[in-house]
mmCIF file of C-alpha atoms in Angstrom:
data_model
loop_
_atom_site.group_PDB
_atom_site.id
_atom_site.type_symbol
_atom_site.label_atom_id
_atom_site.label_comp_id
_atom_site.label_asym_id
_atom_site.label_seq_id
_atom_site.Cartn_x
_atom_site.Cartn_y
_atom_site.Cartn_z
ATOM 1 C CA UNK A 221 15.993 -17.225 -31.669
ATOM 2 C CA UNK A 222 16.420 -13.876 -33.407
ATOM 3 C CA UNK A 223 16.297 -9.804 -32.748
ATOM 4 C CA UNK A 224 13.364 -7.736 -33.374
ATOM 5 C CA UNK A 225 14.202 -3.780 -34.513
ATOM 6 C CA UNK A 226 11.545 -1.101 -34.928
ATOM 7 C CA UNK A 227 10.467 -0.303 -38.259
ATOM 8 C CA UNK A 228 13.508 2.047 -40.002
ATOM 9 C CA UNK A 229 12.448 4.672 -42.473
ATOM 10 C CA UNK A 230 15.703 5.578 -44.564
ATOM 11 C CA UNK A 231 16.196 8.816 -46.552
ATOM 12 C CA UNK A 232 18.181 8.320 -49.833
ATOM 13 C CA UNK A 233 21.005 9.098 -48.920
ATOM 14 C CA UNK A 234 20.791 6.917 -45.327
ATOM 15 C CA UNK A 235 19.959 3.937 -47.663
ATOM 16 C CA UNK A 236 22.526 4.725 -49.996
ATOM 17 C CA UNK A 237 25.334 4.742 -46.916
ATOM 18 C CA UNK A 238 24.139 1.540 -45.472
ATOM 19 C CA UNK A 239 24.442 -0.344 -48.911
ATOM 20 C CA UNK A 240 27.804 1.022 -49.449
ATOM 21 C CA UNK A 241 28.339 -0.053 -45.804
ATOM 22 C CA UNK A 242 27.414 -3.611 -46.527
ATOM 23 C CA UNK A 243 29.268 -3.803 -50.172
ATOM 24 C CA UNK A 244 32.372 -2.786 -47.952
ATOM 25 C CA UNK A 245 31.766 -5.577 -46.075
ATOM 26 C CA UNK A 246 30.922 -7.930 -48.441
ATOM 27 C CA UNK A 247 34.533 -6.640 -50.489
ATOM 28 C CA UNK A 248 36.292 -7.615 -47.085
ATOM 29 C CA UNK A 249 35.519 -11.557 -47.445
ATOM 30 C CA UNK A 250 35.201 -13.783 -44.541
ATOM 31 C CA UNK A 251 32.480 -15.852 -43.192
ATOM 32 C CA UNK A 252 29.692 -13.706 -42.604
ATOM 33 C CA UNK A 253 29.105 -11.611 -46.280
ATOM 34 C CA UNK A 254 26.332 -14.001 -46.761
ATOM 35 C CA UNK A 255 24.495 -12.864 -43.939
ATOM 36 C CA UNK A 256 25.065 -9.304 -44.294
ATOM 37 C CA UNK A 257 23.544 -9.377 -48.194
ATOM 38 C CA UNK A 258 20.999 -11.374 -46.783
ATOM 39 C CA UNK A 259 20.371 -8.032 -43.570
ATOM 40 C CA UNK A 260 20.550 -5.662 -46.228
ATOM 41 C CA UNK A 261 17.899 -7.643 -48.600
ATOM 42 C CA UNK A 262 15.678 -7.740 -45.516
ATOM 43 C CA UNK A 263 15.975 -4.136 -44.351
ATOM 44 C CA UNK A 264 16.007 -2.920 -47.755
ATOM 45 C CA UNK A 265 14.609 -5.051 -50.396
ATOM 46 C CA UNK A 266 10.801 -4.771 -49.596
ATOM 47 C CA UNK A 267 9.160 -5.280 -53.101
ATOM 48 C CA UNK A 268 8.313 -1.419 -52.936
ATOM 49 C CA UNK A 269 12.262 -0.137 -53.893
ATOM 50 C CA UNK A 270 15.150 -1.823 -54.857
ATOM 51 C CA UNK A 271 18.636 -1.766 -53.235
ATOM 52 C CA UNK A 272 20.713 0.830 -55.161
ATOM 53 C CA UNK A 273 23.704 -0.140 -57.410
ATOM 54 C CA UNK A 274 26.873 0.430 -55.800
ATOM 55 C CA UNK A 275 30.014 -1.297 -56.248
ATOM 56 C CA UNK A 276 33.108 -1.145 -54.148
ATOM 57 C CA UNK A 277 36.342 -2.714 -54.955
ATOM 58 C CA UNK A 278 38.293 -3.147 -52.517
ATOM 59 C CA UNK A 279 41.730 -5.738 -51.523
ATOM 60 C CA UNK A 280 39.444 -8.977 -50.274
ATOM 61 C CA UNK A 281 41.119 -10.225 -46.932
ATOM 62 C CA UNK A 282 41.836 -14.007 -46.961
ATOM 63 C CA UNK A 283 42.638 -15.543 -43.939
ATOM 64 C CA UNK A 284 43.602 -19.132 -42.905
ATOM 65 C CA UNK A 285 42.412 -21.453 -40.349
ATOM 66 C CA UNK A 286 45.477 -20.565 -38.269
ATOM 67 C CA UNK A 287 45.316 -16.994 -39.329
ATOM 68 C CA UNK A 288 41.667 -16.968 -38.318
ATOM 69 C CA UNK A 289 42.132 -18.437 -34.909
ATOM 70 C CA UNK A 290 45.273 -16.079 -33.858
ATOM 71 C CA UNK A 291 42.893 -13.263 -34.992
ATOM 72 C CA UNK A 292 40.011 -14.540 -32.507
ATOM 73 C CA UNK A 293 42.939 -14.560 -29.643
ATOM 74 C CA UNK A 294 44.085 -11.111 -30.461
ATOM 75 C CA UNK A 295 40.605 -9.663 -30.584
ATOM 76 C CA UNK A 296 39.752 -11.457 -27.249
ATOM 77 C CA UNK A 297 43.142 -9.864 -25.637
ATOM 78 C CA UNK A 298 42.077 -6.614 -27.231
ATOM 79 C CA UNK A 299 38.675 -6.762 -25.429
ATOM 80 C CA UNK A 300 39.561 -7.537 -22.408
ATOM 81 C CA UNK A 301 42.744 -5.363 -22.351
ATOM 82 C CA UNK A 302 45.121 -8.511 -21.560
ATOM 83 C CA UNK A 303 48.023 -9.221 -23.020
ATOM 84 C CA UNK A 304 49.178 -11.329 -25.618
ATOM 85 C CA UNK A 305 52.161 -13.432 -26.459
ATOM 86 C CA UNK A 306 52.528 -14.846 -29.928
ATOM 87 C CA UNK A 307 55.688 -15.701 -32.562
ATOM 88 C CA UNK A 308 56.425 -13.211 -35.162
ATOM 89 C CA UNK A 309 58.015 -13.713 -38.675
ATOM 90 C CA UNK A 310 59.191 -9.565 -40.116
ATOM 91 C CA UNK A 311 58.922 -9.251 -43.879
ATOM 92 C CA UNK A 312 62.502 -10.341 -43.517
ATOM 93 C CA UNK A 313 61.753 -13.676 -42.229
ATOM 94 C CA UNK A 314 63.002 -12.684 -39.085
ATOM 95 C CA UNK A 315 61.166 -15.272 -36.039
ATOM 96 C CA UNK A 316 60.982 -13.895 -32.606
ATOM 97 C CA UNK A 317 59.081 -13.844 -29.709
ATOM 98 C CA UNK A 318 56.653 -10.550 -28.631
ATOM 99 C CA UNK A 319 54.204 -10.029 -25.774
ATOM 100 C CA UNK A 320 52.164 -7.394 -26.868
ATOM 101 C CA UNK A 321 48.917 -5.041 -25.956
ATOM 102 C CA UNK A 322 46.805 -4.967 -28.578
ATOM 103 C CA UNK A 323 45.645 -1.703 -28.943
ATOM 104 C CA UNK A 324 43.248 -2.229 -32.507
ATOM 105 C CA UNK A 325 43.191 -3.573 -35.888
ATOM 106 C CA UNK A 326 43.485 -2.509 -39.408
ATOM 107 C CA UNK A 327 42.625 -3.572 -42.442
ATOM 108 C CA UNK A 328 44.692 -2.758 -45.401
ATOM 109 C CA UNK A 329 45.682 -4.019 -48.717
ATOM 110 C CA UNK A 330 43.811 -7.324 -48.295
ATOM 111 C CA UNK A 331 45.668 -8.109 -44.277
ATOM 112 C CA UNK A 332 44.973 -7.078 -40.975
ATOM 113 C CA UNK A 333 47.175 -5.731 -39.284
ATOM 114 C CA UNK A 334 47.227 -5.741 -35.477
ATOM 115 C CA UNK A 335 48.225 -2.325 -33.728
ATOM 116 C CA UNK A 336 49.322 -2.712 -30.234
ATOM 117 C CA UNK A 337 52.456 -1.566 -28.095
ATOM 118 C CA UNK A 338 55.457 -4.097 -28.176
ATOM 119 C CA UNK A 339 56.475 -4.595 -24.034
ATOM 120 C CA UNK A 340 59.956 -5.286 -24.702
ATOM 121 C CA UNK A 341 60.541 -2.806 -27.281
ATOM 122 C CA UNK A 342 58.682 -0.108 -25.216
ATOM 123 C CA UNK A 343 57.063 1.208 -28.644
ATOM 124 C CA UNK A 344 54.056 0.979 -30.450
ATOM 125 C CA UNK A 345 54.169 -1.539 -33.290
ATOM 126 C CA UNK A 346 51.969 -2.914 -35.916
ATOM 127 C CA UNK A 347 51.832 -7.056 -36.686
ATOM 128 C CA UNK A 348 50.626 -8.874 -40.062
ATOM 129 C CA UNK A 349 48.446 -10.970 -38.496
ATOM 130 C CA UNK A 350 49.521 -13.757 -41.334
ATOM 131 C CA UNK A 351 52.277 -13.414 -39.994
ATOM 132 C CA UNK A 352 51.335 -14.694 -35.740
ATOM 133 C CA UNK A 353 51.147 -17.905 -34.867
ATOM 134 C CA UNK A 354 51.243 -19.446 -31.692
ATOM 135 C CA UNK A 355 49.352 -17.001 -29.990
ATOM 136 C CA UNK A 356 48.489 -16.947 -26.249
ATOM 137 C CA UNK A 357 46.823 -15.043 -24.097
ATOM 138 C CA UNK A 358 48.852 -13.754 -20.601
ATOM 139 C CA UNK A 359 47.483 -13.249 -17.249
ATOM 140 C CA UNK A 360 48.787 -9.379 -17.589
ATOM 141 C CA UNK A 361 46.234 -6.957 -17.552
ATOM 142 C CA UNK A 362 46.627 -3.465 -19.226
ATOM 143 C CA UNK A 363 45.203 -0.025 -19.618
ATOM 144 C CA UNK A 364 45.296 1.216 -23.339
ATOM 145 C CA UNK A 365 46.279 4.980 -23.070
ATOM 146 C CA UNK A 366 43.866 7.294 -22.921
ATOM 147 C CA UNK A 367 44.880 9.710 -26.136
ATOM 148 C CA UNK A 368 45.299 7.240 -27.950
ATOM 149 C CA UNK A 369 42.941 7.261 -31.363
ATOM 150 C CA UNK A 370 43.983 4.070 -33.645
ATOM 151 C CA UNK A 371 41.999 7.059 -36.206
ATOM 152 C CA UNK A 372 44.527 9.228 -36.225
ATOM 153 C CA UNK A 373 47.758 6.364 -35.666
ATOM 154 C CA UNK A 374 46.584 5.329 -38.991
ATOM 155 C CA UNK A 375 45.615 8.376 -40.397
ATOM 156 C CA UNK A 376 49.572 9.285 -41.342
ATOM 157 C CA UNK A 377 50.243 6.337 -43.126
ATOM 158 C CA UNK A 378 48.525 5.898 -47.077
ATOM 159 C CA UNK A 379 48.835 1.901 -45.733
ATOM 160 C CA UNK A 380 47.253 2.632 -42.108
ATOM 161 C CA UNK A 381 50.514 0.517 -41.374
ATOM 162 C CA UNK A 382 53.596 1.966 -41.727
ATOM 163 C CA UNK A 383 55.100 4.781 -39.296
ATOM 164 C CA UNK A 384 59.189 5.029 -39.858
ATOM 165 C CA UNK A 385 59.175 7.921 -37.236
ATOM 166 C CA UNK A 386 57.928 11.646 -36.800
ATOM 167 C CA UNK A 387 55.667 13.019 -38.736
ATOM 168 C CA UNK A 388 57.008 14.820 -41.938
ATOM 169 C CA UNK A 389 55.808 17.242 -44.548
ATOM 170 C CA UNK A 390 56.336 15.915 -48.280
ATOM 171 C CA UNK A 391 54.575 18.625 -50.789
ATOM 172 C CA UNK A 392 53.413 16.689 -54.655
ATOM 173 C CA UNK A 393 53.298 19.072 -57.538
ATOM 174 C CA UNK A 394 49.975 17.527 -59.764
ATOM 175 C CA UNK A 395 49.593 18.668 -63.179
ATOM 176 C CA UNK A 396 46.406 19.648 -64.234
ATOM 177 C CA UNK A 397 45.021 16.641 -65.745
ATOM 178 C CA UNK A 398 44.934 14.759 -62.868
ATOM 179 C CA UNK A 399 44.567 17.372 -60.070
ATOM 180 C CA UNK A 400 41.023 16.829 -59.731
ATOM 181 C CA UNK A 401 41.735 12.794 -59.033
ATOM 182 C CA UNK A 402 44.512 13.631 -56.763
ATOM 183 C CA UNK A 403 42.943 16.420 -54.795
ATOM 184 C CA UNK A 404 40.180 13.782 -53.900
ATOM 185 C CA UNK A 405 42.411 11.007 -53.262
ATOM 186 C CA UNK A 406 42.529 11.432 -49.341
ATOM 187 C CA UNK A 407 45.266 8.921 -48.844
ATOM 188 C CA UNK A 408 46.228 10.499 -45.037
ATOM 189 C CA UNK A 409 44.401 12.204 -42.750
ATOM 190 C CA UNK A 410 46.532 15.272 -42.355
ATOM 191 C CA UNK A 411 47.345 17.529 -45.935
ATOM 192 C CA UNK A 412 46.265 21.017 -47.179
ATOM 193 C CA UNK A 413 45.681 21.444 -50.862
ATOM 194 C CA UNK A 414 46.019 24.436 -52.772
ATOM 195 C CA UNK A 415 44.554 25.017 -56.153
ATOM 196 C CA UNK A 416 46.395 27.310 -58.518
ATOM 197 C CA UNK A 417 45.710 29.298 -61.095
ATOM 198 C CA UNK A 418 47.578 27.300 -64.122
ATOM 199 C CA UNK A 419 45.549 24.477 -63.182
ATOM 200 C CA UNK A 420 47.881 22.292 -60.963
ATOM 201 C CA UNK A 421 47.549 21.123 -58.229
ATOM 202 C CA UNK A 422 49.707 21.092 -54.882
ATOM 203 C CA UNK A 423 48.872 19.053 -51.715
ATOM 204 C CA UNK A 424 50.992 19.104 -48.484
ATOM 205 C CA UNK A 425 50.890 15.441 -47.281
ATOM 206 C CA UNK A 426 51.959 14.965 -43.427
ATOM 207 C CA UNK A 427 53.396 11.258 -43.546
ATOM 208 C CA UNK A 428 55.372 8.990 -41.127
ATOM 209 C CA UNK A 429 56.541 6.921 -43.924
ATOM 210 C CA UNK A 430 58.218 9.427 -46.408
ATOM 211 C CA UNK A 431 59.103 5.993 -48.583
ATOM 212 C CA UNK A 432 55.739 4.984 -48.910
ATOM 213 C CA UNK A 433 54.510 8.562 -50.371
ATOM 214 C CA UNK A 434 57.278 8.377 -52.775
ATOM 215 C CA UNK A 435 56.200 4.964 -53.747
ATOM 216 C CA UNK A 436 52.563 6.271 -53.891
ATOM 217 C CA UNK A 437 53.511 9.340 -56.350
ATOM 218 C CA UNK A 438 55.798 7.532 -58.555
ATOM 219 C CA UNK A 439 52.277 5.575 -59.629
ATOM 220 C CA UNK A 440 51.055 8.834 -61.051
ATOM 221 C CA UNK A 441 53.791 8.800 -63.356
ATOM 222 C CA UNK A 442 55.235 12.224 -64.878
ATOM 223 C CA UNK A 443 51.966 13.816 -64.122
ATOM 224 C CA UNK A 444 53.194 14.422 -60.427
ATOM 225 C CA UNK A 445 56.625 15.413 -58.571
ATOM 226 C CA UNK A 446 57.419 15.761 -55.134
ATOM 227 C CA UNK A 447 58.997 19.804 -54.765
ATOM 228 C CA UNK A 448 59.696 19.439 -51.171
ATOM 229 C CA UNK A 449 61.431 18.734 -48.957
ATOM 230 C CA UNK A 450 65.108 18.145 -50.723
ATOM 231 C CA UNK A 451 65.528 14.807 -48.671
ATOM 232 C CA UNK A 452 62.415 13.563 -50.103
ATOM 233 C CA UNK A 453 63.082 14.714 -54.364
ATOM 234 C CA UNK A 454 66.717 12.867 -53.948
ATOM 235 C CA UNK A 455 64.661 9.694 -52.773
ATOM 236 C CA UNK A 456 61.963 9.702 -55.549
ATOM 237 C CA UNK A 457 64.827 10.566 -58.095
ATOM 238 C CA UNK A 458 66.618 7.777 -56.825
ATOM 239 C CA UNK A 459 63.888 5.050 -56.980
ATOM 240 C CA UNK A 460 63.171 6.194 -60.187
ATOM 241 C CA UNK A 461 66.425 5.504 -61.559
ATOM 242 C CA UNK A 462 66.562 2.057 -60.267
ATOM 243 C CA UNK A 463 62.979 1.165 -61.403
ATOM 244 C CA UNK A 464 64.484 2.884 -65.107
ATOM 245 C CA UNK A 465 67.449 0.713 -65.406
ATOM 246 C CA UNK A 466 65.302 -2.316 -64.534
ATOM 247 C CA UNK A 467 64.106 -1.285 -67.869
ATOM 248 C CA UNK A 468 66.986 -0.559 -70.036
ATOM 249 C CA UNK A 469 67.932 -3.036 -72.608
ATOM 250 C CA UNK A 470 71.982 -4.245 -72.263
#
């Protein structure tokens, strides 16, 4: 058995979206990229024009058999807005036990992560799912809040992942070489950049994770620094002392 769809006539740029749509998919892994090259061929690849070239690269997500099935139960909890419980191992290799809501998912950095609020802990959380097993659904129904956007929980994080507390203002200094590359680098959701007239750039980044936009500036090397706040300079000069005397001969 199959689906039938009306015939689709695609502008340009429509077709163009829907490739890069299916590349993104295809970049992602799993079990089904064969079957979305093969939709895109047949919506697409007609004899008449030929599928434009675009490449993504992205972090492919591998996931186990066991990985795969506590996915499936998370999902299914997530659909039906029932909790879950399931064993946890932190990137400490910390085991406990959480009963959860899942709230979403996001993919990042080749894992998903599950999003949902923790019922002991009384706060929301995010889970490696690589990092579940055991997972069960409970009898407990639950109603996801209603302002909550996983969009914009992600959004504040460069990861989609990590959220240390309130939001925070860092401001990045980008020298004109790269200001171009960094102004169009839209790592979080929430920033104002401002173009001046020597040629540098500077972009207000509103993070939960100050750490992780440090990390994420120290890769642009001397051609960025972080001006503000204070808190946030002292903690990229720090880490970049450490990572220098990693480096300095005896």
């Amino acid at each position: 058995e199959g689906y039938s769809l009306k015939a689709l006539r695609l502008r340009p740029r429509e077709l163009l979206g829907l490739v890069a749509l299916g590349r993104v998919g295809a970049a992602l892994g799993g079990a089904f990229v064969g079957e979305v090259e093969g939709l895109l061929e047949r919506l697409v690849g007609d004899g008449e024009r030929k599928v434009p070239a675009v490449a993504v690269r992205m972090a492919e997500v591998e996931l186990g058999e066991v990985a795969r099935t506590v996915l499936s139960t998370l999902q299914e909890g997530e659909r039906v807005s029932r909790r879950v419980r399931f064993r946890y191992v932190d990137k400490r290799g910390v085991v406990s036990e959480r009963v959860a809501e899942p709230y979403g998912f996001v993919v990042s950095l080749g894992r998903v992560y599950l999003v949902a609020k923790d019922v002991e802990r009384h706060a929301i959380r995010t889970f490696a799912v690589d990092s579940v097993t055991e997972a069960r659904l409970e009898p407990n129904v639950f109603s996801k809040p209603a302002d909550f956007d996983l969009e914009t929980f992600a959004g504040s994080s460069i990861a989609g992942v990590l959220h240390d507390g309130e939001p925070v203002e860092v401001t990045v200094l980008f020298a004109p070489r790269v200001a171009k590359a960094a102004a169009q680098a839209r790592v979080v959701r929430e920033r104002r950049v401002r173009h001046l007239s020597d040629g540098t750039c500077e972009i207000a980044f509103r993070v939960t994770s100050v750490d992780e936009l440090v990390r994420w500036v120290l890769g642009w090397g001397e051609e960025a620094e972080i001006v503000a706040p204070p808190a946030a300079r002292e903690r990229a000069g720090a880490l970049a002392e450490a990572v220098a005397a990693r480096y300095r001969g005896p």
